[in-house]
């Protein structure tokens, strides 16, 4: 009797252990498969996805979430690749022009006037390179973690005046009007917590664009505010942006149909957008070809 009890006990224990192993194996098998598949995904085959067997169970949900994360990673990886190849292209063009111009200058002796002309051309291309590298540096700064950027309380109208001065100093013939649409009742309604340098870069970009894409070279900035935010409108009566270009102008290196009207790099607006987002603000554009463009910025005030 005692032996029978012991044997049955052992048999039941063994069966329980075996069943435990079996079910644990069955439950963990899909996880193991996922681990194997995930292990195969590297930077060179980011387009691979983990197959989803049943979307409705927890493992299926985990796999779907993981695949969505891969979608985002792949998109940002591709954007990064495009960005680098765009930069290389943007650097190579003015550099090879400079080399070409200087080589031509050296082929034979020339008079002072000719040398002046060639130096002028090379200088123009060198300036383009400086603008591009400054823009890229600012873009890198604006890509920092918001917490890593130093901020303080700033009056936006003062920053706009400084931006105006910088634009006028650098571009002969440009005109910038700044107007208050509402009386300033206290400092706070026109002040933000932000990074002085970056905000000024954003304002300079918008003012310069307005002037350079307008035959009258005039940019008007209207300042207003509401209970919680400052509203700035950068207006021009210039050549405008085509409907086809409007959705794309914030993409790095994108330049619209109207690009031949003026020199540029295509990083001004993406940089500006990045800076405004960093300040928890928004930027919107409305434009009509041959009538003009308005960029509207809204930033929370103090
Ligand atoms: P860019 O160096 O070409 O000015 P941006 O990133 O500043 O580069 O602007 C991207 C494109 O948006 C420009 O190439 C131009 O087509 C268009 N754009 C921006 N601002 C204006 C404006 N005020 N008027 C007309 N077109 C504009």
GROMACS .gro file of C-alpha atoms and ligand atoms in nm:
model
  329
    1UNK     CA    1   0.000   0.000   0.000
    2UNK     CA    2   0.277   0.232   0.109
    3UNK     CA    3   0.478   0.143  -0.204
    4UNK     CA    4   0.180   0.208  -0.427
    5UNK     CA    5   0.135   0.550  -0.267
    6UNK     CA    6   0.502   0.638  -0.314
    7UNK     CA    7   0.500   0.523  -0.676
    8UNK     CA    8   0.179   0.714  -0.756
    9UNK     CA    9   0.323   1.019  -0.584
   10UNK     CA   10   0.642   0.996  -0.793
   11UNK     CA   11   0.445   0.938  -1.112
   12UNK     CA   12   0.222   1.242  -1.041
   13UNK     CA   13   0.526   1.458  -0.959
   14UNK     CA   14   0.703   1.344  -1.279
   15UNK     CA   15   0.390   1.409  -1.484
   16UNK     CA   16   0.349   1.754  -1.329
   17UNK     CA   17   0.715   1.840  -1.397
   18UNK     CA   18   0.692   1.706  -1.754
   19UNK     CA   19   0.369   1.900  -1.815
   20UNK     CA   20   0.529   2.213  -1.666
   21UNK     CA   21   0.825   2.180  -1.900
   22UNK     CA   22   0.597   2.110  -2.195
   23UNK     CA   23   0.375   2.414  -2.138
   24UNK     CA   24   0.666   2.642  -2.052
   25UNK     CA   25   0.838   2.525  -2.373
   26UNK     CA   26   0.520   2.588  -2.575
   27UNK     CA   27   0.471   2.930  -2.418
   28UNK     CA   28   0.831   3.038  -2.463
   29UNK     CA   29   0.885   2.893  -2.812
   30UNK     CA   30   0.744   3.202  -2.992
   31UNK     CA   31   0.959   3.426  -2.771
   32UNK     CA   32   1.264   3.219  -2.865
   33UNK     CA   33   1.174   3.253  -3.234
   34UNK     CA   34   1.139   3.629  -3.193
   35UNK     CA   35   1.476   3.649  -3.017
   36UNK     CA   36   1.634   3.457  -3.310
   37UNK     CA   37   1.473   3.687  -3.568
   38UNK     CA   38   1.563   4.003  -3.378
   39UNK     CA   39   1.922   3.879  -3.355
   40UNK     CA   40   1.936   3.870  -3.737
   41UNK     CA   41   1.846   4.239  -3.771
   42UNK     CA   42   2.142   4.474  -3.801
   43UNK     CA   43   2.209   4.820  -3.944
   44UNK     CA   44   2.256   4.669  -4.292
   45UNK     CA   45   1.919   4.490  -4.307
   46UNK     CA   46   1.692   4.726  -4.116
   47UNK     CA   47   1.417   4.648  -4.368
   48UNK     CA   48   1.367   4.301  -4.214
   49UNK     CA   49   1.064   4.252  -3.989
   50UNK     CA   50   0.969   3.990  -3.731
   51UNK     CA   51   0.673   3.779  -3.858
   52UNK     CA   52   0.352   3.823  -3.655
   53UNK     CA   53   0.167   3.493  -3.603
   54UNK     CA   54  -0.134   3.612  -3.407
   55UNK     CA   55  -0.191   3.984  -3.381
   56UNK     CA   56  -0.434   3.946  -3.093
   57UNK     CA   57  -0.220   3.776  -2.828
   58UNK     CA   58   0.046   3.943  -2.613
   59UNK     CA   59   0.335   3.804  -2.819
   60UNK     CA   60   0.170   3.934  -3.137
   61UNK     CA   61   0.128   4.277  -2.978
   62UNK     CA   62   0.492   4.279  -2.866
   63UNK     CA   63   0.606   4.183  -3.218
   64UNK     CA   64   0.387   4.447  -3.383
   65UNK     CA   65   0.521   4.714  -3.147
   66UNK     CA   66   0.875   4.599  -3.219
   67UNK     CA   67   0.813   4.613  -3.596
   68UNK     CA   68   0.673   4.965  -3.562
   69UNK     CA   69   0.988   5.067  -3.375
   70UNK     CA   70   1.191   4.921  -3.665
   71UNK     CA   71   0.981   5.128  -3.911
   72UNK     CA   72   1.074   5.444  -3.720
   73UNK     CA   73   1.440   5.345  -3.693
   74UNK     CA   74   1.458   5.262  -4.064
   75UNK     CA   75   1.300   5.595  -4.159
   76UNK     CA   76   1.539   5.791  -3.940
   77UNK     CA   77   1.836   5.587  -4.064
   78UNK     CA   78   1.741   5.658  -4.425
   79UNK     CA   79   1.691   6.029  -4.349
   80UNK     CA   80   2.037   6.033  -4.191
   81UNK     CA   81   2.187   5.865  -4.499
   82UNK     CA   82   2.017   6.116  -4.732
   83UNK     CA   83   2.130   6.398  -4.510
   84UNK     CA   84   2.494   6.293  -4.530
   85UNK     CA   85   2.483   6.245  -4.907
   86UNK     CA   86   2.312   6.585  -4.945
   87UNK     CA   87   2.580   6.750  -4.734
   88UNK     CA   88   2.855   6.585  -4.940
   89UNK     CA   89   2.691   6.706  -5.258
   90UNK     CA   90   2.641   7.060  -5.123
   91UNK     CA   91   3.007   7.073  -5.016
   92UNK     CA   92   3.145   6.921  -5.333
   93UNK     CA   93   2.978   7.161  -5.574
   94UNK     CA   94   3.124   7.491  -5.446
   95UNK     CA   95   3.456   7.323  -5.365
   96UNK     CA   96   3.502   7.192  -5.719
   97UNK     CA   97   3.395   7.529  -5.860
   98UNK     CA   98   3.659   7.703  -5.647
   99UNK     CA   99   3.924   7.454  -5.762
  100UNK     CA  100   3.819   7.502  -6.125
  101UNK     CA  101   3.824   7.881  -6.101
  102UNK     CA  102   4.168   7.886  -5.939
  103UNK     CA  103   4.308   7.637  -6.193
  104UNK     CA  104   4.186   7.856  -6.479
  105UNK     CA  105   4.349   8.158  -6.311
  106UNK     CA  106   4.684   7.977  -6.308
  107UNK     CA  107   4.682   7.858  -6.670
  108UNK     CA  108   4.833   8.185  -6.799
  109UNK     CA  109   4.934   8.532  -6.685
  110UNK     CA  110   4.639   8.768  -6.655
  111UNK     CA  111   4.578   9.134  -6.585
  112UNK     CA  112   4.465   9.265  -6.246
  113UNK     CA  113   4.104   9.299  -6.358
  114UNK     CA  114   4.085   8.934  -6.459
  115UNK     CA  115   4.244   8.819  -6.132
  116UNK     CA  116   3.997   9.035  -5.940
  117UNK     CA  117   3.707   8.875  -6.124
  118UNK     CA  118   3.828   8.520  -6.054
  119UNK     CA  119   3.899   8.597  -5.686
  120UNK     CA  120   3.550   8.748  -5.661
  121UNK     CA  121   3.393   8.428  -5.798
  122UNK     CA  122   3.598   8.204  -5.569
  123UNK     CA  123   3.513   8.425  -5.271
  124UNK     CA  124   3.144   8.394  -5.350
  125UNK     CA  125   3.167   8.014  -5.346
  126UNK     CA  126   3.378   8.019  -5.029
  127UNK     CA  127   3.110   8.234  -4.862
  128UNK     CA  128   2.847   7.980  -4.966
  129UNK     CA  129   3.052   7.711  -4.793
  130UNK     CA  130   3.080   7.922  -4.477
  131UNK     CA  131   2.702   7.976  -4.476
  132UNK     CA  132   2.644   7.606  -4.522
  133UNK     CA  133   2.881   7.498  -4.245
  134UNK     CA  134   2.737   7.759  -4.006
  135UNK     CA  135   2.388   7.633  -4.085
  136UNK     CA  136   2.490   7.273  -4.026
  137UNK     CA  137   2.654   7.362  -3.698
  138UNK     CA  138   2.338   7.540  -3.584
  139UNK     CA  139   2.130   7.242  -3.694
  140UNK     CA  140   2.351   7.015  -3.483
  141UNK     CA  141   2.305   7.249  -3.185
  142UNK     CA  142   1.928   7.257  -3.232
  143UNK     CA  143   1.925   6.877  -3.247
  144UNK     CA  144   2.061   6.855  -2.893
  145UNK     CA  145   1.839   6.738  -2.619
  146UNK     CA  146   1.629   7.040  -2.510
  147UNK     CA  147   1.761   6.997  -2.156
  148UNK     CA  148   2.120   7.038  -2.280
  149UNK     CA  149   2.055   7.384  -2.425
  150UNK     CA  150   2.102   7.683  -2.198
  151UNK     CA  151   1.793   7.900  -2.171
  152UNK     CA  152   1.695   8.223  -2.002
  153UNK     CA  153   1.411   8.471  -2.004
  154UNK     CA  154   1.423   8.678  -2.323
  155UNK     CA  155   1.213   8.960  -2.466
  156UNK     CA  156   1.119   8.850  -2.817
  157UNK     CA  157   1.084   9.205  -2.953
  158UNK     CA  158   1.443   9.281  -2.846
  159UNK     CA  159   1.566   8.965  -3.016
  160UNK     CA  160   1.380   9.065  -3.333
  161UNK     CA  161   1.548   9.408  -3.329
  162UNK     CA  162   1.888   9.236  -3.296
  163UNK     CA  163   1.802   8.997  -3.581
  164UNK     CA  164   1.698   9.297  -3.791
  165UNK     CA  165   2.031   9.470  -3.724
  166UNK     CA  166   2.227   9.158  -3.822
  167UNK     CA  167   2.030   9.115  -4.146
  168UNK     CA  168   2.066   9.481  -4.245
  169UNK     CA  169   2.440   9.479  -4.171
  170UNK     CA  170   2.498   9.169  -4.386
  171UNK     CA  171   2.271   9.263  -4.679
  172UNK     CA  172   2.280   9.603  -4.837
  173UNK     CA  173   1.940   9.706  -4.973
  174UNK     CA  174   1.730   9.482  -4.747
  175UNK     CA  175   1.449   9.652  -4.550
  176UNK     CA  176   1.287   9.520  -4.234
  177UNK     CA  177   0.978   9.665  -4.065
  178UNK     CA  178   0.884   9.553  -3.717
  179UNK     CA  179   0.540   9.647  -3.592
  180UNK     CA  180   0.348   9.583  -3.271
  181UNK     CA  181  -0.012   9.477  -3.338
  182UNK     CA  182  -0.100   9.502  -2.971
  183UNK     CA  183   0.022   9.725  -2.695
  184UNK     CA  184   0.264   9.552  -2.459
  185UNK     CA  185   0.105   9.548  -2.115
  186UNK     CA  186   0.384   9.381  -1.925
  187UNK     CA  187   0.720   9.220  -1.999
  188UNK     CA  188   0.594   8.865  -1.951
  189UNK     CA  189   0.345   8.870  -2.238
  190UNK     CA  190   0.631   8.934  -2.481
  191UNK     CA  191   0.900   8.721  -2.311
  192UNK     CA  192   0.990   8.355  -2.353
  193UNK     CA  193   1.226   8.116  -2.183
  194UNK     CA  194   1.464   8.025  -2.461
  195UNK     CA  195   1.807   8.011  -2.613
  196UNK     CA  196   1.910   8.358  -2.732
  197UNK     CA  197   2.145   8.241  -3.007
  198UNK     CA  198   1.911   7.983  -3.161
  199UNK     CA  199   1.600   8.204  -3.154
  200UNK     CA  200   1.795   8.479  -3.323
  201UNK     CA  201   1.910   8.235  -3.591
  202UNK     CA  202   1.546   8.138  -3.656
  203UNK     CA  203   1.433   8.502  -3.684
  204UNK     CA  204   1.727   8.591  -3.911
  205UNK     CA  205   1.641   8.301  -4.143
  206UNK     CA  206   1.279   8.409  -4.181
  207UNK     CA  207   1.362   8.778  -4.228
  208UNK     CA  208   1.636   8.700  -4.480
  209UNK     CA  209   1.411   8.463  -4.676
  210UNK     CA  210   1.135   8.724  -4.690
  211UNK     CA  211   1.378   8.986  -4.825
  212UNK     CA  212   1.563   8.761  -5.066
  213UNK     CA  213   1.250   8.616  -5.229
  214UNK     CA  214   1.092   8.961  -5.276
  215UNK     CA  215   1.180   9.204  -5.556
  216UNK     CA  216   1.124   9.497  -5.313
  217UNK     CA  217   1.359   9.330  -5.056
  218UNK     CA  218   1.114   9.414  -4.780
  219UNK     CA  219   1.026   9.197  -4.481
  220UNK     CA  220   0.756   9.296  -4.228
  221UNK     CA  221   0.737   9.134  -3.889
  222UNK     CA  222   0.416   9.174  -3.689
  223UNK     CA  223   0.430   9.107  -3.314
  224UNK     CA  224   0.122   9.010  -3.117
  225UNK     CA  225   0.027   8.791  -2.822
  226UNK     CA  226  -0.261   8.604  -2.661
  227UNK     CA  227  -0.319   8.476  -2.307
  228UNK     CA  228  -0.057   8.207  -2.333
  229UNK     CA  229   0.150   8.266  -2.645
  230UNK     CA  230   0.340   8.516  -2.856
  231UNK     CA  231   0.245   8.532  -3.224
  232UNK     CA  232   0.494   8.652  -3.483
  233UNK     CA  233   0.412   8.694  -3.852
  234UNK     CA  234   0.696   8.728  -4.101
  235UNK     CA  235   0.537   8.868  -4.417
  236UNK     CA  236   0.658   8.959  -4.761
  237UNK     CA  237   0.501   9.058  -5.091
  238UNK     CA  238   0.745   8.850  -5.288
  239UNK     CA  239   0.739   8.576  -5.548
  240UNK     CA  240   0.566   8.325  -5.317
  241UNK     CA  241   0.592   7.947  -5.293
  242UNK     CA  242   0.412   7.709  -5.531
  243UNK     CA  243   0.149   7.470  -5.393
  244UNK     CA  244   0.367   7.178  -5.491
  245UNK     CA  245   0.660   7.313  -5.285
  246UNK     CA  246   0.467   7.417  -4.975
  247UNK     CA  247   0.454   7.072  -4.808
  248UNK     CA  248   0.827   7.019  -4.868
  249UNK     CA  249   1.001   7.341  -4.768
  250UNK     CA  250   1.079   7.218  -4.415
  251UNK     CA  251   1.268   6.913  -4.548
  252UNK     CA  252   1.647   6.952  -4.513
  253UNK     CA  253   1.812   7.066  -4.840
  254UNK     CA  254   1.481   7.110  -5.020
  255UNK     CA  255   1.476   7.423  -5.234
  256UNK     CA  256   1.162   7.530  -5.419
  257UNK     CA  257   1.095   7.605  -5.787
  258UNK     CA  258   1.179   7.967  -5.707
  259UNK     CA  259   1.534   7.884  -5.593
  260UNK     CA  260   1.698   8.051  -5.892
  261UNK     CA  261   1.570   8.382  -5.762
  262UNK     CA  262   1.831   8.375  -5.488
  263UNK     CA  263   2.121   8.176  -5.348
  264UNK     CA  264   2.064   7.933  -5.061
  265UNK     CA  265   2.135   7.597  -4.904
  266UNK     CA  266   1.790   7.463  -4.818
  267UNK     CA  267   1.867   7.420  -4.449
  268UNK     CA  268   1.732   7.754  -4.323
  269UNK     CA  269   1.371   7.645  -4.278
  270UNK     CA  270   1.429   7.296  -4.133
  271UNK     CA  271   1.669   7.460  -3.887
  272UNK     CA  272   1.412   7.728  -3.802
  273UNK     CA  273   1.140   7.468  -3.750
  274UNK     CA  274   1.369   7.263  -3.525
  275UNK     CA  275   1.447   7.571  -3.314
  276UNK     CA  276   1.081   7.669  -3.277
  277UNK     CA  277   0.982   7.314  -3.181
  278UNK     CA  278   1.262   7.314  -2.926
  279UNK     CA  279   1.089   7.617  -2.771
  280UNK     CA  280   0.756   7.429  -2.765
  281UNK     CA  281   0.627   7.650  -3.042
  282UNK     CA  282   0.481   7.597  -3.389
  283UNK     CA  283   0.558   7.737  -3.733
  284UNK     CA  284   0.311   7.757  -4.021
  285UNK     CA  285   0.327   7.896  -4.369
  286UNK     CA  286   0.077   8.034  -4.617
  287UNK     CA  287   0.180   8.159  -4.956
  288UNK     CA  288   0.049   8.261  -5.297
  289UNK     CA  289   0.269   8.271  -5.605
  290UNK     CA  290   0.346   8.632  -5.705
  291UNK     CA  291   0.154   8.767  -5.406
  292UNK     CA  292   0.371   8.683  -5.110
  293UNK     CA  293   0.432   8.461  -4.812
  294UNK     CA  294   0.354   8.466  -4.441
  295UNK     CA  295   0.533   8.249  -4.186
  296UNK     CA  296   0.348   8.244  -3.852
  297UNK     CA  297   0.530   8.146  -3.536
  298UNK     CA  298   0.359   8.084  -3.204
  299UNK     CA  299   0.565   8.036  -2.888
  300UNK     CA  300   0.434   8.005  -2.532
  301UNK     CA  301   0.523   8.316  -2.330
  302UNK     CA  302   0.617   8.347  -1.962
  303LIG     P1  303   1.709   7.847  -4.891
  303LIG     O1  304   1.851   7.842  -4.852
  303LIG     O2  305   1.683   7.795  -5.029
  303LIG     O3  306   1.644   7.981  -4.865
  303LIG     P2  307   1.529   7.752  -4.686
  303LIG     O4  308   1.528   7.623  -4.611
  303LIG     O5  309   1.541   7.877  -4.606
  303LIG     O6  310   1.640   7.739  -4.795
  303LIG     O7  311   1.394   7.760  -4.769
  303LIG     C1  312   1.354   7.647  -4.846
  303LIG     C2  313   1.276   7.694  -4.968
  303LIG     O8  314   1.153   7.754  -4.928
  303LIG     C3  315   1.344   7.801  -5.051
  303LIG     O9  316   1.436   7.742  -5.143
  303LIG     C4  317   1.228   7.867  -5.122
  303LIG    O10  318   1.189   7.789  -5.233
  303LIG     C5  319   1.117   7.859  -5.019
  303LIG     N1  320   1.100   7.983  -4.939
  303LIG     C6  321   1.132   8.002  -4.809
  303LIG     N2  322   1.095   8.125  -4.767
  303LIG     C7  323   1.038   8.186  -4.874
  303LIG     C8  324   0.977   8.316  -4.895
  303LIG     N3  325   0.967   8.405  -4.796
  303LIG     N4  326   0.928   8.342  -5.017
  303LIG     C9  327   0.934   8.250  -5.116
  303LIG     N5  328   0.990   8.128  -5.103
  303LIG    C10  329   1.041   8.095  -4.984
   0.00000   0.00000   0.00000
